[in-house]
Amino acid sequence: RRIRVVTQAVPTTDNAHSVFHHADQSAIAALLAKKAVDRALSARLEDAREALQHKTLEILGAFKTLCTQASSGAATQLQAPRALRLLPLLTLATLKHPALRGGNNVRVADRIAAMSLVLTLPPETLLQPLLVPRVYALHELEPNVGLDDGSGSVVMPQLLPLSAEVLAPRGVFLVYSGADAILWVGRDVDPSMVASLVGEPHVQSGVFTFPDLSDNGSPRPGFELNTRANNLLRALSSLCHGMWAPPMFVCREDGDQQVRLLLAQRLVEDMDTAAPSYSQFLNQMRDKINRGSF
């Protein structure tokens, strides 16, 4: 029998400020998500959700106590170090993910598949786009977006907030979560723009196969938007290392309710039946830390 011994020198510190300001929020959020799913498999789902929130509150509560001037008083805003400023959002996104989403609107098969992904994916793939989807406006892309930047990479558009407030009736938006891709089409969108994107002026809600209307990768006249969108989809697929091809759905603003419900579950900054909105969640965490009731 062979025993492999690995020694590594790891720096340590007695300074709490240094610990918090050099924390890796991606590693922490991924670990908490995996531990929560592991607990959900051996205990109640609600226990796992509460444990996840409790750990996040413990981390931010310790920062307030050890590293801020309002250590013993009530703070008007949630205090977090720069290195952990997105930890509350990542926690909320985990609570709203099908693996840990509360309520009875997640099918058993979908929950098991989501749990498997959370337990097995590395942090860089798990957090984004799986837990925190990406939202892009396809109807107002900058001239260079979706094209090669000269180094072999595709120029990506600006990220939008994960809220229904950004979904304009005259626009077309791509919501990409890694597990699926949703093409949101507003009720007042220009049909010619939709035709440039998918080859036809009108599309219906439901499962959709995004067409490639290019000429061997070169844009065809009138379908430049389609070529650029395909380039974006391939770049987004590389975030998941090509391990799977997520299905695509068309979600019309006035279309099928089930598809609109799926879209609402991806917009993690909005309030739904599973958890509060992002702003409400921040206020709840601030109040609990101020009271010390966690």
mmCIF file of C-alpha atoms in Angstrom:
data_model
loop_
_atom_site.group_PDB
_atom_site.id
_atom_site.type_symbol
_atom_site.label_atom_id
_atom_site.label_comp_id
_atom_site.label_asym_id
_atom_site.label_seq_id
_atom_site.Cartn_x
_atom_site.Cartn_y
_atom_site.Cartn_z
ATOM 1 C CA ARG A 1 0.000 0.000 0.000
ATOM 2 C CA ARG A 2 1.317 3.415 -0.946
ATOM 3 C CA ILE A 3 0.677 6.616 0.974
ATOM 4 C CA ARG A 4 1.087 9.912 -0.839
ATOM 5 C CA VAL A 5 1.979 12.838 1.404
ATOM 6 C CA VAL A 6 1.559 16.362 0.076
ATOM 7 C CA THR A 7 2.845 19.311 2.058
ATOM 8 C CA GLN A 8 1.905 22.882 1.281
ATOM 9 C CA ALA A 9 2.752 26.099 3.073
ATOM 10 C CA VAL A 10 -0.414 28.134 3.579
ATOM 11 C CA PRO A 11 -0.135 31.695 4.880
ATOM 12 C CA THR A 12 -2.145 32.508 8.001
ATOM 13 C CA THR A 13 -3.082 35.738 9.712
ATOM 14 C CA ASP A 14 -4.521 36.959 12.996
ATOM 15 C CA ASN A 15 -6.054 39.996 11.288
ATOM 16 C CA ALA A 16 -9.793 39.576 10.674
ATOM 17 C CA HIS A 17 -9.760 42.427 8.146
ATOM 18 C CA SER A 18 -7.267 40.534 6.022
ATOM 19 C CA VAL A 19 -9.389 37.374 6.130
ATOM 20 C CA PHE A 20 -12.563 39.125 4.970
ATOM 21 C CA HIS A 21 -10.936 41.319 2.350
ATOM 22 C CA HIS A 22 -9.137 38.382 0.732
ATOM 23 C CA ALA A 23 -12.080 35.967 0.835
ATOM 24 C CA ASP A 24 -13.112 34.166 -2.346
ATOM 25 C CA GLN A 25 -16.867 34.676 -2.635
ATOM 26 C CA SER A 26 -17.148 32.264 -5.567
ATOM 27 C CA ALA A 27 -15.594 29.414 -3.592
ATOM 28 C CA ILE A 28 -17.653 30.262 -0.493
ATOM 29 C CA ALA A 29 -20.965 30.490 -2.379
ATOM 30 C CA ALA A 30 -20.291 27.255 -4.268
ATOM 31 C CA LEU A 31 -19.375 25.423 -1.059
ATOM 32 C CA LEU A 32 -22.482 26.688 0.742
ATOM 33 C CA ALA A 33 -24.672 25.663 -2.188
ATOM 34 C CA LYS A 34 -23.189 22.153 -2.270
ATOM 35 C CA LYS A 35 -23.523 21.773 1.526
ATOM 36 C CA ALA A 36 -27.142 22.940 1.363
ATOM 37 C CA VAL A 37 -28.016 20.426 -1.342
ATOM 38 C CA ASP A 38 -26.209 17.691 0.587
ATOM 39 C CA ARG A 39 -28.284 18.548 3.654
ATOM 40 C CA ALA A 40 -31.507 18.604 1.620
ATOM 41 C CA LEU A 41 -30.813 14.994 0.613
ATOM 42 C CA SER A 42 -30.616 13.855 4.244
ATOM 43 C CA ALA A 43 -33.056 16.257 5.944
ATOM 44 C CA ARG A 44 -35.978 18.498 5.106
ATOM 45 C CA LEU A 45 -35.673 20.939 2.233
ATOM 46 C CA GLU A 46 -36.659 23.829 4.493
ATOM 47 C CA ASP A 47 -33.878 22.899 6.931
ATOM 48 C CA ALA A 48 -31.335 23.126 4.105
ATOM 49 C CA ARG A 49 -32.677 26.522 3.003
ATOM 50 C CA GLU A 50 -32.524 27.876 6.552
ATOM 51 C CA ALA A 51 -28.995 26.525 7.072
ATOM 52 C CA LEU A 52 -27.805 28.258 3.894
ATOM 53 C CA GLN A 53 -29.213 31.607 5.020
ATOM 54 C CA HIS A 54 -27.838 31.113 8.530
ATOM 55 C CA LYS A 55 -24.279 30.587 7.272
ATOM 56 C CA THR A 56 -24.434 33.709 5.108
ATOM 57 C CA LEU A 57 -25.763 35.704 8.064
ATOM 58 C CA GLU A 58 -22.980 34.339 10.278
ATOM 59 C CA ILE A 59 -20.305 35.471 7.801
ATOM 60 C CA LEU A 60 -21.708 38.980 7.347
ATOM 61 C CA GLY A 61 -22.536 39.265 11.051
ATOM 62 C CA ALA A 62 -18.947 38.436 11.964
ATOM 63 C CA PHE A 63 -17.707 41.084 9.532
ATOM 64 C CA LYS A 64 -19.980 43.704 11.114
ATOM 65 C CA THR A 65 -18.818 42.767 14.618
ATOM 66 C CA LEU A 66 -15.101 42.525 13.919
ATOM 67 C CA CYS A 67 -14.449 44.967 11.109
ATOM 68 C CA THR A 68 -16.897 47.876 11.229
ATOM 69 C CA GLN A 69 -17.505 50.844 13.488
ATOM 70 C CA ALA A 70 -21.155 49.812 13.907
ATOM 71 C CA SER A 71 -20.119 46.585 15.613
ATOM 72 C CA SER A 72 -22.620 46.930 18.444
ATOM 73 C CA GLY A 73 -25.170 49.330 16.938
ATOM 74 C CA ALA A 74 -27.781 49.145 14.213
ATOM 75 C CA ALA A 75 -26.551 49.710 10.671
ATOM 76 C CA THR A 76 -28.759 51.430 8.097
ATOM 77 C CA GLN A 77 -27.337 49.301 5.284
ATOM 78 C CA LEU A 78 -26.116 45.737 5.025
ATOM 79 C CA GLN A 79 -22.358 45.805 5.635
ATOM 80 C CA ALA A 80 -20.169 43.515 3.529
ATOM 81 C CA PRO A 81 -16.507 43.592 2.481
ATOM 82 C CA ARG A 82 -15.748 44.272 -1.167
ATOM 83 C CA ALA A 83 -14.645 40.661 -1.642
ATOM 84 C CA LEU A 84 -18.060 39.387 -0.464
ATOM 85 C CA ARG A 85 -20.358 42.063 -1.857
ATOM 86 C CA LEU A 86 -22.151 39.558 -4.122
ATOM 87 C CA LEU A 87 -22.526 36.822 -1.496
ATOM 88 C CA PRO A 88 -26.135 37.840 -0.627
ATOM 89 C CA LEU A 89 -27.115 37.713 -4.316
ATOM 90 C CA LEU A 90 -25.460 34.314 -4.758
ATOM 91 C CA THR A 91 -27.275 33.053 -1.659
ATOM 92 C CA LEU A 92 -30.631 34.309 -2.937
ATOM 93 C CA ALA A 93 -29.974 32.793 -6.362
ATOM 94 C CA THR A 94 -29.204 29.452 -4.701
ATOM 95 C CA LEU A 95 -32.465 29.613 -2.733
ATOM 96 C CA LYS A 96 -34.368 30.216 -5.967
ATOM 97 C CA HIS A 97 -32.579 27.516 -7.967
ATOM 98 C CA PRO A 98 -34.685 24.386 -8.687
ATOM 99 C CA ALA A 99 -32.349 22.368 -6.439
ATOM 100 C CA LEU A 100 -33.477 24.292 -3.344
ATOM 101 C CA ARG A 101 -36.542 26.222 -4.510
ATOM 102 C CA GLY A 102 -39.380 26.031 -2.016
ATOM 103 C CA GLY A 103 -42.977 25.238 -2.845
ATOM 104 C CA ASN A 104 -44.455 22.510 -5.013
ATOM 105 C CA ASN A 105 -43.909 23.953 -8.495
ATOM 106 C CA VAL A 106 -40.671 22.018 -9.137
ATOM 107 C CA ARG A 107 -41.029 18.506 -10.513
ATOM 108 C CA VAL A 108 -39.130 15.763 -8.707
ATOM 109 C CA ALA A 109 -37.095 14.877 -11.803
ATOM 110 C CA ASP A 110 -36.149 18.529 -12.341
ATOM 111 C CA ARG A 111 -35.098 18.936 -8.708
ATOM 112 C CA ILE A 112 -32.951 15.788 -8.755
ATOM 113 C CA ALA A 113 -31.254 16.885 -11.981
ATOM 114 C CA ALA A 114 -30.621 20.350 -10.543
ATOM 115 C CA MET A 115 -29.203 18.874 -7.330
ATOM 116 C CA SER A 116 -26.864 16.673 -9.345
ATOM 117 C CA LEU A 117 -25.535 19.694 -11.238
ATOM 118 C CA VAL A 118 -24.994 21.712 -8.060
ATOM 119 C CA LEU A 119 -23.094 18.847 -6.431
ATOM 120 C CA THR A 120 -20.834 18.102 -9.396
ATOM 121 C CA LEU A 121 -20.120 21.364 -11.241
ATOM 122 C CA PRO A 122 -17.047 23.490 -10.437
ATOM 123 C CA PRO A 123 -17.635 26.996 -8.995
ATOM 124 C CA GLU A 124 -16.891 28.876 -12.220
ATOM 125 C CA THR A 125 -19.669 26.973 -14.034
ATOM 126 C CA LEU A 126 -22.036 26.580 -11.102
ATOM 127 C CA LEU A 127 -22.331 30.240 -10.131
ATOM 128 C CA GLN A 128 -22.706 31.729 -13.579
ATOM 129 C CA PRO A 129 -24.627 30.984 -15.576
ATOM 130 C CA LEU A 130 -26.337 28.136 -13.670
ATOM 131 C CA LEU A 131 -27.244 29.918 -10.410
ATOM 132 C CA VAL A 132 -27.077 33.493 -11.711
ATOM 133 C CA PRO A 133 -28.317 33.598 -15.320
ATOM 134 C CA ARG A 134 -27.284 36.195 -17.877
ATOM 135 C CA VAL A 135 -29.678 38.640 -19.567
ATOM 136 C CA TYR A 136 -28.867 40.402 -22.837
ATOM 137 C CA ALA A 137 -30.864 42.780 -25.050
ATOM 138 C CA LEU A 138 -30.583 41.441 -28.600
ATOM 139 C CA HIS A 139 -32.534 44.283 -30.214
ATOM 140 C CA GLU A 140 -29.965 46.954 -29.371
ATOM 141 C CA LEU A 141 -26.559 45.338 -29.779
ATOM 142 C CA GLU A 142 -23.534 47.562 -30.271
ATOM 143 C CA PRO A 143 -21.990 47.302 -33.777
ATOM 144 C CA ASN A 144 -19.070 45.122 -32.617
ATOM 145 C CA VAL A 145 -21.054 42.826 -30.293
ATOM 146 C CA GLY A 146 -21.311 39.233 -31.458
ATOM 147 C CA LEU A 147 -18.254 39.563 -33.681
ATOM 148 C CA ASP A 148 -14.666 38.400 -33.314
ATOM 149 C CA ASP A 149 -12.544 40.848 -31.327
ATOM 150 C CA GLY A 150 -9.415 39.895 -33.255
ATOM 151 C CA SER A 151 -8.086 37.506 -30.635
ATOM 152 C CA GLY A 152 -10.491 34.632 -31.269
ATOM 153 C CA SER A 153 -13.027 35.733 -28.637
ATOM 154 C CA VAL A 154 -16.532 37.066 -29.225
ATOM 155 C CA VAL A 155 -17.395 40.563 -28.020
ATOM 156 C CA MET A 156 -20.202 40.131 -25.457
ATOM 157 C CA PRO A 157 -23.023 42.625 -24.871
ATOM 158 C CA GLN A 158 -23.637 44.467 -21.639
ATOM 159 C CA LEU A 159 -25.198 42.409 -18.860
ATOM 160 C CA LEU A 160 -28.622 43.518 -17.655
ATOM 161 C CA PRO A 161 -30.174 43.134 -14.174
ATOM 162 C CA LEU A 162 -32.055 39.896 -13.525
ATOM 163 C CA SER A 163 -35.404 41.649 -13.259
ATOM 164 C CA ALA A 164 -38.542 41.848 -15.383
ATOM 165 C CA GLU A 165 -38.214 45.624 -15.260
ATOM 166 C CA VAL A 166 -35.609 45.512 -18.054
ATOM 167 C CA LEU A 167 -37.840 43.506 -20.429
ATOM 168 C CA ALA A 168 -39.168 46.259 -22.708
ATOM 169 C CA PRO A 169 -42.290 45.503 -24.819
ATOM 170 C CA ARG A 170 -40.460 46.562 -28.014
ATOM 171 C CA GLY A 171 -37.429 44.363 -27.397
ATOM 172 C CA VAL A 172 -36.052 40.841 -27.716
ATOM 173 C CA PHE A 173 -33.972 39.542 -24.815
ATOM 174 C CA LEU A 174 -31.879 36.432 -24.247
ATOM 175 C CA VAL A 175 -31.965 34.907 -20.759
ATOM 176 C CA TYR A 176 -29.252 32.248 -20.527
ATOM 177 C CA SER A 177 -29.012 30.035 -17.449
ATOM 178 C CA GLY A 178 -26.878 27.189 -18.744
ATOM 179 C CA ALA A 179 -29.688 24.749 -18.000
ATOM 180 C CA ASP A 180 -31.825 26.482 -20.626
ATOM 181 C CA ALA A 181 -31.942 29.535 -22.853
ATOM 182 C CA ILE A 182 -35.046 31.706 -23.139
ATOM 183 C CA LEU A 183 -35.728 34.109 -25.983
ATOM 184 C CA TRP A 184 -38.136 36.726 -24.611
ATOM 185 C CA VAL A 185 -40.149 38.532 -27.312
ATOM 186 C CA GLY A 186 -42.077 41.672 -26.427
ATOM 187 C CA ARG A 187 -45.627 42.217 -27.614
ATOM 188 C CA ASP A 188 -44.722 45.391 -29.564
ATOM 189 C CA VAL A 189 -41.493 44.184 -31.159
ATOM 190 C CA ASP A 190 -40.749 45.071 -34.792
ATOM 191 C CA PRO A 191 -41.484 41.960 -36.954
ATOM 192 C CA SER A 192 -38.625 42.818 -39.326
ATOM 193 C CA MET A 193 -36.163 42.666 -36.446
ATOM 194 C CA VAL A 194 -37.525 39.245 -35.399
ATOM 195 C CA ALA A 195 -37.174 38.074 -39.010
ATOM 196 C CA SER A 196 -33.535 39.213 -39.059
ATOM 197 C CA LEU A 197 -32.984 37.220 -35.861
ATOM 198 C CA VAL A 198 -34.781 33.925 -36.535
ATOM 199 C CA GLY A 199 -35.794 34.062 -40.201
ATOM 200 C CA GLU A 200 -39.515 34.648 -39.694
ATOM 201 C CA PRO A 201 -41.434 37.698 -38.438
ATOM 202 C CA HIS A 202 -43.566 35.867 -35.875
ATOM 203 C CA VAL A 203 -42.679 33.099 -33.418
ATOM 204 C CA GLN A 204 -44.838 31.291 -30.894
ATOM 205 C CA SER A 205 -44.098 30.458 -27.262
ATOM 206 C CA GLY A 206 -42.630 27.033 -26.590
ATOM 207 C CA VAL A 207 -39.589 24.896 -27.377
ATOM 208 C CA PHE A 208 -37.534 26.461 -30.153
ATOM 209 C CA THR A 209 -34.539 25.474 -32.256
ATOM 210 C CA PHE A 210 -32.484 28.581 -32.972
ATOM 211 C CA PRO A 211 -31.656 28.589 -36.704
ATOM 212 C CA ASP A 212 -28.288 29.320 -38.272
ATOM 213 C CA LEU A 213 -29.009 31.501 -41.306
ATOM 214 C CA SER A 214 -25.383 32.339 -42.101
ATOM 215 C CA ASP A 215 -23.524 31.369 -45.229
ATOM 216 C CA ASN A 216 -20.792 29.083 -43.863
ATOM 217 C CA GLY A 217 -20.318 31.438 -40.915
ATOM 218 C CA SER A 218 -20.544 34.631 -42.956
ATOM 219 C CA PRO A 219 -23.592 36.860 -42.411
ATOM 220 C CA ARG A 220 -26.210 36.812 -45.154
ATOM 221 C CA PRO A 221 -27.770 40.131 -46.126
ATOM 222 C CA GLY A 222 -30.769 40.806 -43.908
ATOM 223 C CA PHE A 223 -29.776 38.175 -41.335
ATOM 224 C CA GLU A 224 -26.754 39.794 -39.700
ATOM 225 C CA LEU A 225 -28.467 39.726 -36.296
ATOM 226 C CA ASN A 226 -28.933 35.952 -36.569
ATOM 227 C CA THR A 227 -25.216 35.401 -37.170
ATOM 228 C CA ARG A 228 -24.225 37.605 -34.251
ATOM 229 C CA ALA A 229 -26.751 35.897 -31.950
ATOM 230 C CA ASN A 230 -25.415 32.465 -32.916
ATOM 231 C CA ASN A 231 -21.908 33.651 -32.092
ATOM 232 C CA LEU A 232 -23.152 34.785 -28.675
ATOM 233 C CA LEU A 233 -24.849 31.442 -28.036
ATOM 234 C CA ARG A 234 -21.671 29.543 -28.890
ATOM 235 C CA ALA A 235 -19.655 31.797 -26.595
ATOM 236 C CA LEU A 236 -22.145 31.238 -23.778
ATOM 237 C CA SER A 237 -22.085 27.494 -24.362
ATOM 238 C CA SER A 238 -18.333 27.564 -23.803
ATOM 239 C CA LEU A 239 -19.006 28.735 -20.232
ATOM 240 C CA CYS A 240 -20.306 25.226 -19.592
ATOM 241 C CA HIS A 241 -17.291 23.760 -21.438
ATOM 242 C CA GLY A 242 -19.651 22.256 -24.016
ATOM 243 C CA MET A 243 -20.739 19.592 -21.514
ATOM 244 C CA TRP A 244 -24.381 19.860 -22.627
ATOM 245 C CA ALA A 245 -26.574 21.761 -25.058
ATOM 246 C CA PRO A 246 -29.278 23.664 -23.140
ATOM 247 C CA PRO A 247 -32.761 23.644 -24.713
ATOM 248 C CA MET A 248 -34.139 26.948 -25.957
ATOM 249 C CA PHE A 249 -37.625 28.323 -25.385
ATOM 250 C CA VAL A 250 -39.435 31.275 -26.898
ATOM 251 C CA CYS A 251 -41.339 33.286 -24.317
ATOM 252 C CA ARG A 252 -43.732 35.831 -25.733
ATOM 253 C CA GLU A 253 -44.872 38.564 -23.387
ATOM 254 C CA ASP A 254 -48.482 37.518 -24.073
ATOM 255 C CA GLY A 255 -47.704 33.833 -24.663
ATOM 256 C CA ASP A 256 -47.861 30.503 -22.827
ATOM 257 C CA GLN A 257 -48.110 30.816 -19.041
ATOM 258 C CA GLN A 258 -45.818 27.863 -18.313
ATOM 259 C CA VAL A 259 -42.962 29.385 -20.311
ATOM 260 C CA ARG A 260 -43.522 32.760 -18.637
ATOM 261 C CA LEU A 261 -43.346 31.000 -15.248
ATOM 262 C CA LEU A 262 -40.028 29.415 -16.256
ATOM 263 C CA LEU A 263 -38.702 32.845 -17.197
ATOM 264 C CA ALA A 264 -39.875 34.350 -13.890
ATOM 265 C CA GLN A 265 -37.911 31.679 -12.010
ATOM 266 C CA ARG A 266 -34.715 32.750 -13.819
ATOM 267 C CA LEU A 267 -35.112 36.423 -12.844
ATOM 268 C CA VAL A 268 -33.648 35.977 -9.369
ATOM 269 C CA GLU A 269 -33.730 39.671 -8.425
ATOM 270 C CA ASP A 270 -37.553 39.724 -8.552
ATOM 271 C CA MET A 271 -39.906 38.577 -5.815
ATOM 272 C CA ASP A 272 -41.714 35.274 -6.302
ATOM 273 C CA THR A 273 -43.420 32.590 -4.241
ATOM 274 C CA ALA A 274 -40.088 30.951 -3.317
ATOM 275 C CA ALA A 275 -38.205 33.954 -1.930
ATOM 276 C CA PRO A 276 -38.290 37.764 -1.706
ATOM 277 C CA SER A 277 -36.782 40.194 -4.174
ATOM 278 C CA TYR A 278 -33.097 41.046 -3.945
ATOM 279 C CA SER A 279 -33.736 44.410 -2.248
ATOM 280 C CA GLN A 280 -36.136 42.797 0.237
ATOM 281 C CA PHE A 281 -33.617 40.035 0.925
ATOM 282 C CA LEU A 282 -30.880 42.580 1.679
ATOM 283 C CA ASN A 283 -33.177 44.421 4.085
ATOM 284 C CA GLN A 284 -34.143 41.181 5.832
ATOM 285 C CA MET A 285 -30.501 40.201 6.270
ATOM 286 C CA ARG A 286 -29.596 43.680 7.571
ATOM 287 C CA ASP A 287 -32.409 43.564 10.156
ATOM 288 C CA LYS A 288 -31.471 40.068 11.355
ATOM 289 C CA ILE A 289 -27.798 41.032 11.713
ATOM 290 C CA ASN A 290 -28.745 44.216 13.603
ATOM 291 C CA ARG A 291 -30.876 42.172 16.014
ATOM 292 C CA GLY A 292 -28.351 39.366 16.207
ATOM 293 C CA SER A 293 -31.204 36.926 15.571
ATOM 294 C CA PHE A 294 -29.567 34.352 13.360
#
